[in-house]
PDB file of C-alpha atoms and ligand atoms in Angstrom:
ATOM      1  CA  MET A 216      41.803 -52.767 -21.868  1.00 52.00           C
ATOM      2  CA  PRO A 217      38.901 -51.110 -23.696  1.00 54.00           C
ATOM      3  CA  ASP A 218      36.555 -49.033 -21.570  1.00 65.00           C
ATOM      4  CA  ALA A 219      33.796 -51.448 -20.703  1.00 75.00           C
ATOM      5  CA  LYS A 220      30.455 -49.753 -20.220  1.00 86.00           C
ATOM      6  CA  PRO A 221      28.497 -51.335 -17.376  1.00 92.00           C
ATOM      7  CA  ALA A 222      25.498 -53.376 -18.497  1.00 93.00           C
ATOM      8  CA  PHE A 223      23.278 -51.597 -15.985  1.00 96.00           C
ATOM      9  CA  GLN A 224      23.122 -47.915 -15.096  1.00 97.00           C
ATOM     10  CA  ARG A 225      21.003 -48.123 -11.956  1.00 98.00           C
ATOM     11  CA  ILE A 226      20.468 -51.086  -9.657  1.00 98.00           C
ATOM     12  CA  LEU A 227      18.733 -51.834  -6.390  1.00 98.00           C
ATOM     13  CA  LEU A 228      20.468 -54.150  -3.992  1.00 98.00           C
ATOM     14  CA  LYS A 229      18.426 -55.844  -1.289  1.00 98.00           C
ATOM     15  CA  LEU A 230      20.531 -56.917   1.679  1.00 97.00           C
ATOM     16  CA  SER A 231      18.775 -59.075   4.203  1.00 95.00           C
ATOM     17  CA  GLY A 232      19.681 -58.542   7.829  1.00 93.00           C
ATOM     18  CA  GLU A 233      20.871 -62.133   8.005  1.00 91.00           C
ATOM     19  CA  ALA A 234      23.441 -61.349   5.325  1.00 91.00           C
ATOM     20  CA  LEU A 235      25.114 -58.937   7.772  1.00 92.00           C
ATOM     21  CA  MET A 236      25.506 -61.466  10.595  1.00 91.00           C
ATOM     22  CA  GLY A 237      28.151 -63.709   9.061  1.00 89.00           C
ATOM     23  CA  ASP A 238      28.650 -66.574  11.501  1.00 90.00           C
ATOM     24  CA  ASP A 239      27.527 -64.526  14.499  1.00 89.00           C
ATOM     25  CA  ALA A 240      24.294 -65.358  16.318  1.00 87.00           C
ATOM     26  CA  TYR A 241      22.920 -61.890  15.693  1.00 85.00           C
ATOM     27  CA  GLY A 242      24.027 -58.337  15.023  1.00 88.00           C
ATOM     28  CA  ILE A 243      26.393 -56.874  12.455  1.00 91.00           C
ATOM     29  CA  ASN A 244      29.669 -58.616  11.659  1.00 93.00           C
ATOM     30  CA  PRO A 245      32.376 -56.030  10.800  1.00 93.00           C
ATOM     31  CA  GLU A 246      34.177 -58.294   8.328  1.00 94.00           C
ATOM     32  CA  VAL A 247      30.948 -59.004   6.477  1.00 95.00           C
ATOM     33  CA  ILE A 248      30.088 -55.294   6.317  1.00 95.00           C
ATOM     34  CA  ASP A 249      33.597 -54.522   5.000  1.00 95.00           C
ATOM     35  CA  ARG A 250      33.277 -57.158   2.286  1.00 96.00           C
ATOM     36  CA  ILE A 251      29.875 -55.847   1.198  1.00 97.00           C
ATOM     37  CA  VAL A 252      31.201 -52.276   1.234  1.00 98.00           C
ATOM     38  CA  GLY A 253      34.141 -53.362  -0.947  1.00 98.00           C
ATOM     39  CA  GLU A 254      31.794 -54.857  -3.526  1.00 98.00           C
ATOM     40  CA  ILE A 255      29.480 -51.819  -3.510  1.00 98.00           C
ATOM     41  CA  LYS A 256      32.491 -49.525  -3.884  1.00 98.00           C
ATOM     42  CA  GLU A 257      33.810 -51.446  -6.860  1.00 97.00           C
ATOM     43  CA  VAL A 258      30.470 -51.372  -8.682  1.00 97.00           C
ATOM     44  CA  SER A 259      29.875 -47.723  -7.776  1.00 97.00           C
ATOM     45  CA  ARG A 260      33.304 -46.795  -9.178  1.00 97.00           C
ATOM     46  CA  MET A 261      32.249 -48.372 -12.472  1.00 96.00           C
ATOM     47  CA  GLY A 262      29.599 -45.662 -12.671  1.00 96.00           C
ATOM     48  CA  VAL A 263      26.623 -47.798 -11.680  1.00 98.00           C
ATOM     49  CA  GLN A 264      24.068 -45.964  -9.535  1.00 98.00           C
ATOM     50  CA  ILE A 265      23.224 -48.045  -6.479  1.00 98.00           C
ATOM     51  CA  GLY A 266      20.242 -48.006  -4.161  1.00 98.00           C
ATOM     52  CA  VAL A 267      20.230 -50.381  -1.192  1.00 98.00           C
ATOM     53  CA  VAL A 268      17.256 -51.677   0.761  1.00 98.00           C
ATOM     54  CA  ILE A 269      18.377 -53.234   3.996  1.00 97.00           C
ATOM     55  CA  GLY A 270      16.573 -55.733   6.194  1.00 96.00           C
ATOM     56  CA  GLY A 271      16.572 -56.213   9.924  1.00 94.00           C
ATOM     57  CA  GLY A 272      16.410 -59.937  10.635  1.00 89.00           C
ATOM     58  CA  ASN A 273      19.901 -59.943  12.154  1.00 88.00           C
ATOM     59  CA  ILE A 274      18.911 -57.774  15.102  1.00 86.00           C
ATOM     60  CA  PHE A 275      15.173 -58.375  15.086  1.00 78.00           C
ATOM     61  CA  ARG A 276      15.860 -62.049  15.677  1.00 76.00           C
ATOM     62  CA  GLY A 277      17.671 -61.098  18.887  1.00 75.00           C
ATOM     63  CA  ILE A 278      14.764 -59.077  20.202  1.00 76.00           C
ATOM     64  CA  ALA A 279      12.013 -61.340  18.812  1.00 75.00           C
ATOM     65  CA  PRO A 280      11.353 -63.066  22.158  1.00 76.00           C
ATOM     66  CA  SER A 281      10.373 -59.721  23.647  1.00 77.00           C
ATOM     67  CA  ALA A 282       7.927 -59.308  20.765  1.00 76.00           C
ATOM     68  CA  VAL A 283       6.058 -62.531  21.584  1.00 83.00           C
ATOM     69  CA  GLY A 284       2.436 -61.736  22.285  1.00 88.00           C
ATOM     70  CA  MET A 285       2.998 -58.203  21.157  1.00 89.00           C
ATOM     71  CA  ASP A 286       0.614 -56.341  18.926  1.00 91.00           C
ATOM     72  CA  ARG A 287       1.718 -57.211  15.353  1.00 91.00           C
ATOM     73  CA  ALA A 288       1.911 -53.654  14.117  1.00 93.00           C
ATOM     74  CA  THR A 289       4.043 -52.583  17.086  1.00 92.00           C
ATOM     75  CA  ALA A 290       6.428 -55.489  16.529  1.00 91.00           C
ATOM     76  CA  ASP A 291       6.637 -54.551  12.848  1.00 93.00           C
ATOM     77  CA  TYR A 292       7.503 -50.955  13.719  1.00 94.00           C
ATOM     78  CA  MET A 293      10.284 -52.326  15.932  1.00 93.00           C
ATOM     79  CA  GLY A 294      11.471 -54.347  12.945  1.00 93.00           C
ATOM     80  CA  MET A 295      11.545 -51.235  10.797  1.00 96.00           C
ATOM     81  CA  LEU A 296      13.573 -49.365  13.416  1.00 95.00           C
ATOM     82  CA  VAL A 297      16.051 -52.226  13.384  1.00 94.00           C
ATOM     83  CA  THR A 298      16.569 -51.748   9.631  1.00 96.00           C
ATOM     84  CA  MET A 299      17.430 -48.154  10.516  1.00 97.00           C
ATOM     85  CA  MET A 300      20.347 -49.327  12.660  1.00 95.00           C
ATOM     86  CA  ASN A 301      21.629 -51.523   9.842  1.00 96.00           C
ATOM     87  CA  ALA A 302      21.274 -48.642   7.391  1.00 97.00           C
ATOM     88  CA  LEU A 303      23.264 -46.278   9.613  1.00 97.00           C
ATOM     89  CA  SER A 304      25.927 -48.915  10.082  1.00 95.00           C
ATOM     90  CA  LEU A 305      26.249 -49.566   6.340  1.00 97.00           C
ATOM     91  CA  GLY A 306      26.217 -45.835   5.563  1.00 97.00           C
ATOM     92  CA  ASP A 307      28.996 -45.240   8.048  1.00 97.00           C
ATOM     93  CA  ALA A 308      31.080 -48.122   6.685  1.00 96.00           C
ATOM     94  CA  LEU A 309      30.635 -46.841   3.117  1.00 98.00           C
ATOM     95  CA  ARG A 310      31.732 -43.341   4.074  1.00 98.00           C
ATOM     96  CA  ARG A 311      34.774 -44.718   5.892  1.00 97.00           C
ATOM     97  CA  ALA A 312      35.679 -46.509   2.673  1.00 97.00           C
ATOM     98  CA  GLY A 313      35.424 -43.217   0.773  1.00 98.00           C
ATOM     99  CA  VAL A 314      32.033 -43.907  -0.830  1.00 98.00           C
ATOM    100  CA  GLU A 315      29.472 -41.124  -0.529  1.00 98.00           C
ATOM    101  CA  ALA A 316      26.255 -42.469   0.925  1.00 98.00           C
ATOM    102  CA  ARG A 317      22.921 -41.161   2.162  1.00 98.00           C
ATOM    103  CA  VAL A 318      20.366 -42.885   4.341  1.00 98.00           C
ATOM    104  CA  GLN A 319      16.712 -42.184   3.610  1.00 98.00           C
ATOM    105  CA  SER A 320      14.048 -43.551   5.904  1.00 98.00           C
ATOM    106  CA  ALA A 321      10.428 -44.435   5.209  1.00 98.00           C
ATOM    107  CA  LEU A 322       9.719 -43.588   8.868  1.00 98.00           C
ATOM    108  CA  ARG A 323      10.518 -40.105  10.138  1.00 96.00           C
ATOM    109  CA  VAL A 324      13.677 -40.142  12.253  1.00 95.00           C
ATOM    110  CA  ASP A 325      14.813 -36.645  11.400  1.00 95.00           C
ATOM    111  CA  ALA A 326      17.759 -36.538  13.775  1.00 96.00           C
ATOM    112  CA  VAL A 327      19.557 -39.407  12.094  1.00 95.00           C
ATOM    113  CA  ALA A 328      18.391 -39.753   8.487  1.00 97.00           C
ATOM    114  CA  GLU A 329      16.739 -37.914   5.634  1.00 98.00           C
ATOM    115  CA  PRO A 330      13.092 -38.738   5.069  1.00 98.00           C
ATOM    116  CA  TYR A 331      12.452 -40.766   1.923  1.00 98.00           C
ATOM    117  CA  ILE A 332      11.876 -38.261  -0.866  1.00 98.00           C
ATOM    118  CA  ARG A 333      11.947 -39.879  -4.283  1.00 98.00           C
ATOM    119  CA  GLY A 334      13.212 -36.842  -6.190  1.00 98.00           C
ATOM    120  CA  ARG A 335      15.983 -36.304  -3.721  1.00 98.00           C
ATOM    121  CA  ALA A 336      16.969 -39.967  -3.841  1.00 98.00           C
ATOM    122  CA  LEU A 337      17.168 -39.740  -7.631  1.00 98.00           C
ATOM    123  CA  ARG A 338      19.415 -36.698  -7.368  1.00 98.00           C
ATOM    124  CA  HIS A 339      21.742 -38.441  -4.946  1.00 98.00           C
ATOM    125  CA  LEU A 340      21.926 -41.404  -7.314  1.00 98.00           C
ATOM    126  CA  GLU A 341      22.663 -39.186 -10.297  1.00 98.00           C
ATOM    127  CA  GLU A 342      25.463 -37.600  -8.278  1.00 98.00           C
ATOM    128  CA  GLY A 343      26.940 -41.036  -7.715  1.00 98.00           C
ATOM    129  CA  LYS A 344      25.967 -41.344  -4.064  1.00 98.00           C
ATOM    130  CA  VAL A 345      24.796 -44.682  -2.755  1.00 98.00           C
ATOM    131  CA  VAL A 346      21.306 -44.307  -1.298  1.00 98.00           C
ATOM    132  CA  ILE A 347      20.334 -46.630   1.529  1.00 98.00           C
ATOM    133  CA  PHE A 348      16.599 -46.980   1.984  1.00 98.00           C
ATOM    134  CA  ALA A 349      15.722 -47.736   5.604  1.00 98.00           C
ATOM    135  CA  ALA A 350      12.471 -48.792   7.296  1.00 98.00           C
ATOM    136  CA  GLY A 351      11.204 -50.804   4.327  1.00 98.00           C
ATOM    137  CA  THR A 352       7.903 -49.473   3.065  1.00 98.00           C
ATOM    138  CA  GLY A 353       7.188 -47.634   6.317  1.00 98.00           C
ATOM    139  CA  ASN A 354       4.118 -49.810   6.827  1.00 98.00           C
ATOM    140  CA  PRO A 355       3.547 -52.729   9.192  1.00 96.00           C
ATOM    141  CA  PHE A 356       2.449 -56.088   7.705  1.00 96.00           C
ATOM    142  CA  PHE A 357       5.076 -55.755   4.971  1.00 96.00           C
ATOM    143  CA  THR A 358       8.698 -56.830   4.651  1.00 96.00           C
ATOM    144  CA  THR A 359      11.804 -55.247   3.256  1.00 97.00           C
ATOM    145  CA  ASP A 360      11.460 -57.487   0.167  1.00 97.00           C
ATOM    146  CA  THR A 361       8.345 -55.501  -0.672  1.00 98.00           C
ATOM    147  CA  GLY A 362      10.341 -52.364   0.128  1.00 98.00           C
ATOM    148  CA  ALA A 363      13.001 -53.475  -2.362  1.00 98.00           C
ATOM    149  CA  ALA A 364      10.456 -54.087  -5.130  1.00 98.00           C
ATOM    150  CA  LEU A 365       8.774 -50.758  -4.384  1.00 98.00           C
ATOM    151  CA  ARG A 366      11.914 -48.624  -4.246  1.00 98.00           C
ATOM    152  CA  GLY A 367      13.367 -50.490  -7.215  1.00 98.00           C
ATOM    153  CA  ALA A 368      10.310 -49.561  -9.283  1.00 98.00           C
ATOM    154  CA  GLU A 369      10.287 -45.997  -7.966  1.00 98.00           C
ATOM    155  CA  ILE A 370      13.888 -45.250  -8.848  1.00 98.00           C
ATOM    156  CA  GLY A 371      13.619 -47.064 -12.180  1.00 98.00           C
ATOM    157  CA  ALA A 372      16.235 -49.655 -11.284  1.00 98.00           C
ATOM    158  CA  GLU A 373      17.050 -51.917 -14.207  1.00 98.00           C
ATOM    159  CA  LEU A 374      17.901 -54.727 -11.845  1.00 97.00           C
ATOM    160  CA  VAL A 375      16.870 -55.719  -8.317  1.00 97.00           C
ATOM    161  CA  LEU A 376      19.435 -57.991  -6.723  1.00 96.00           C
TER     162      LEU A 376
HETATM  163  N1  UDP S 504       8.952 -54.454   8.376  1.00 94.50           N
HETATM  164  C1  UDP S 504       7.676 -53.911   8.202  1.00 94.50           C
HETATM  165  N2  UDP S 504       7.383 -53.218   7.058  1.00 94.50           N
HETATM  166  C2  UDP S 504       8.280 -53.048   6.046  1.00 94.50           C
HETATM  167  C3  UDP S 504       9.563 -53.619   6.210  1.00 94.50           C
HETATM  168  C4  UDP S 504       9.876 -54.302   7.361  1.00 94.50           C
HETATM  169  O1  UDP S 504       6.835 -54.027   9.078  1.00 94.50           O
HETATM  170  O2  UDP S 504       7.946 -52.416   5.030  1.00 94.50           O
HETATM  171  C5  UDP S 504       9.292 -55.135   9.636  1.00 94.50           C
HETATM  172  C6  UDP S 504       8.789 -56.574   9.707  1.00 94.50           C
HETATM  173  O3  UDP S 504       8.449 -56.852  11.062  1.00 94.50           O
HETATM  174  C7  UDP S 504      10.019 -57.369   9.311  1.00 94.50           C
HETATM  175  C8  UDP S 504      11.130 -56.555   9.947  1.00 94.50           C
HETATM  176  O4  UDP S 504      10.694 -55.198   9.787  1.00 94.50           O
HETATM  177  O5  UDP S 504       9.995 -58.674   9.822  1.00 94.50           O
HETATM  178  C9  UDP S 504      12.498 -56.734   9.360  1.00 94.50           C
HETATM  179  O6  UDP S 504      12.437 -56.738   7.948  1.00 94.50           O
HETATM  180  P1  UDP S 504      12.713 -58.092   7.113  1.00 94.50           P
HETATM  181  O7  UDP S 504      12.121 -59.257   7.826  1.00 94.50           O
HETATM  182  O8  UDP S 504      12.255 -57.844   5.725  1.00 94.50           O
HETATM  183  O9  UDP S 504      14.279 -58.161   7.179  1.00 94.50           O
HETATM  184  P2  UDP S 504      15.228 -59.278   6.501  1.00 94.50           P
HETATM  185  O10 UDP S 504      14.512 -60.600   6.572  1.00 94.50           O
HETATM  186  O11 UDP S 504      15.459 -58.845   5.098  1.00 94.50           O
HETATM  187  O12 UDP S 504      16.474 -59.224   7.323  1.00 94.50           O
END
């Protein structure tokens, strides 16, 4: 088979939290994570650089009742922290599958993830590491869809999925 060159060099994949739940009521379904990791691995092995923005609806939905009546910005910060858990989970699953991955967070959580630094993210991507962008934009009143558009533009992704 002739060496097929991938159509895209760098892509940004947005994974909503709900996509991680599978048929569960909330949380992260291991089979779903494994399937997503398999697909990311396959595309990464083709030489495509992959950034991932991950949502938090799967866990945030579970804690939403406790956020009722809460100050909006505080609830949004909780939502961003939830995306952090998903990012760590995906990063761990990727590494277990033999795919190098780094988590970068828009909120400072130095003990568990790198801060988002664009130049560093670009270097990771060039080295073939999957970069998972956690905490969306880092700002309340936004969603991870905005985070995906923002990071996609910042890293020069040719495609946002
Ligand atoms: N969030 C935020 N700013 C951001 C990204 C996310 O405040 O830049 C909060 C917001 O409360 C949001 C939650 O984090 O509802 C989870 O993100 P999102 O709803 O985008 O997750 P998804 O629907 O993709 O699972």
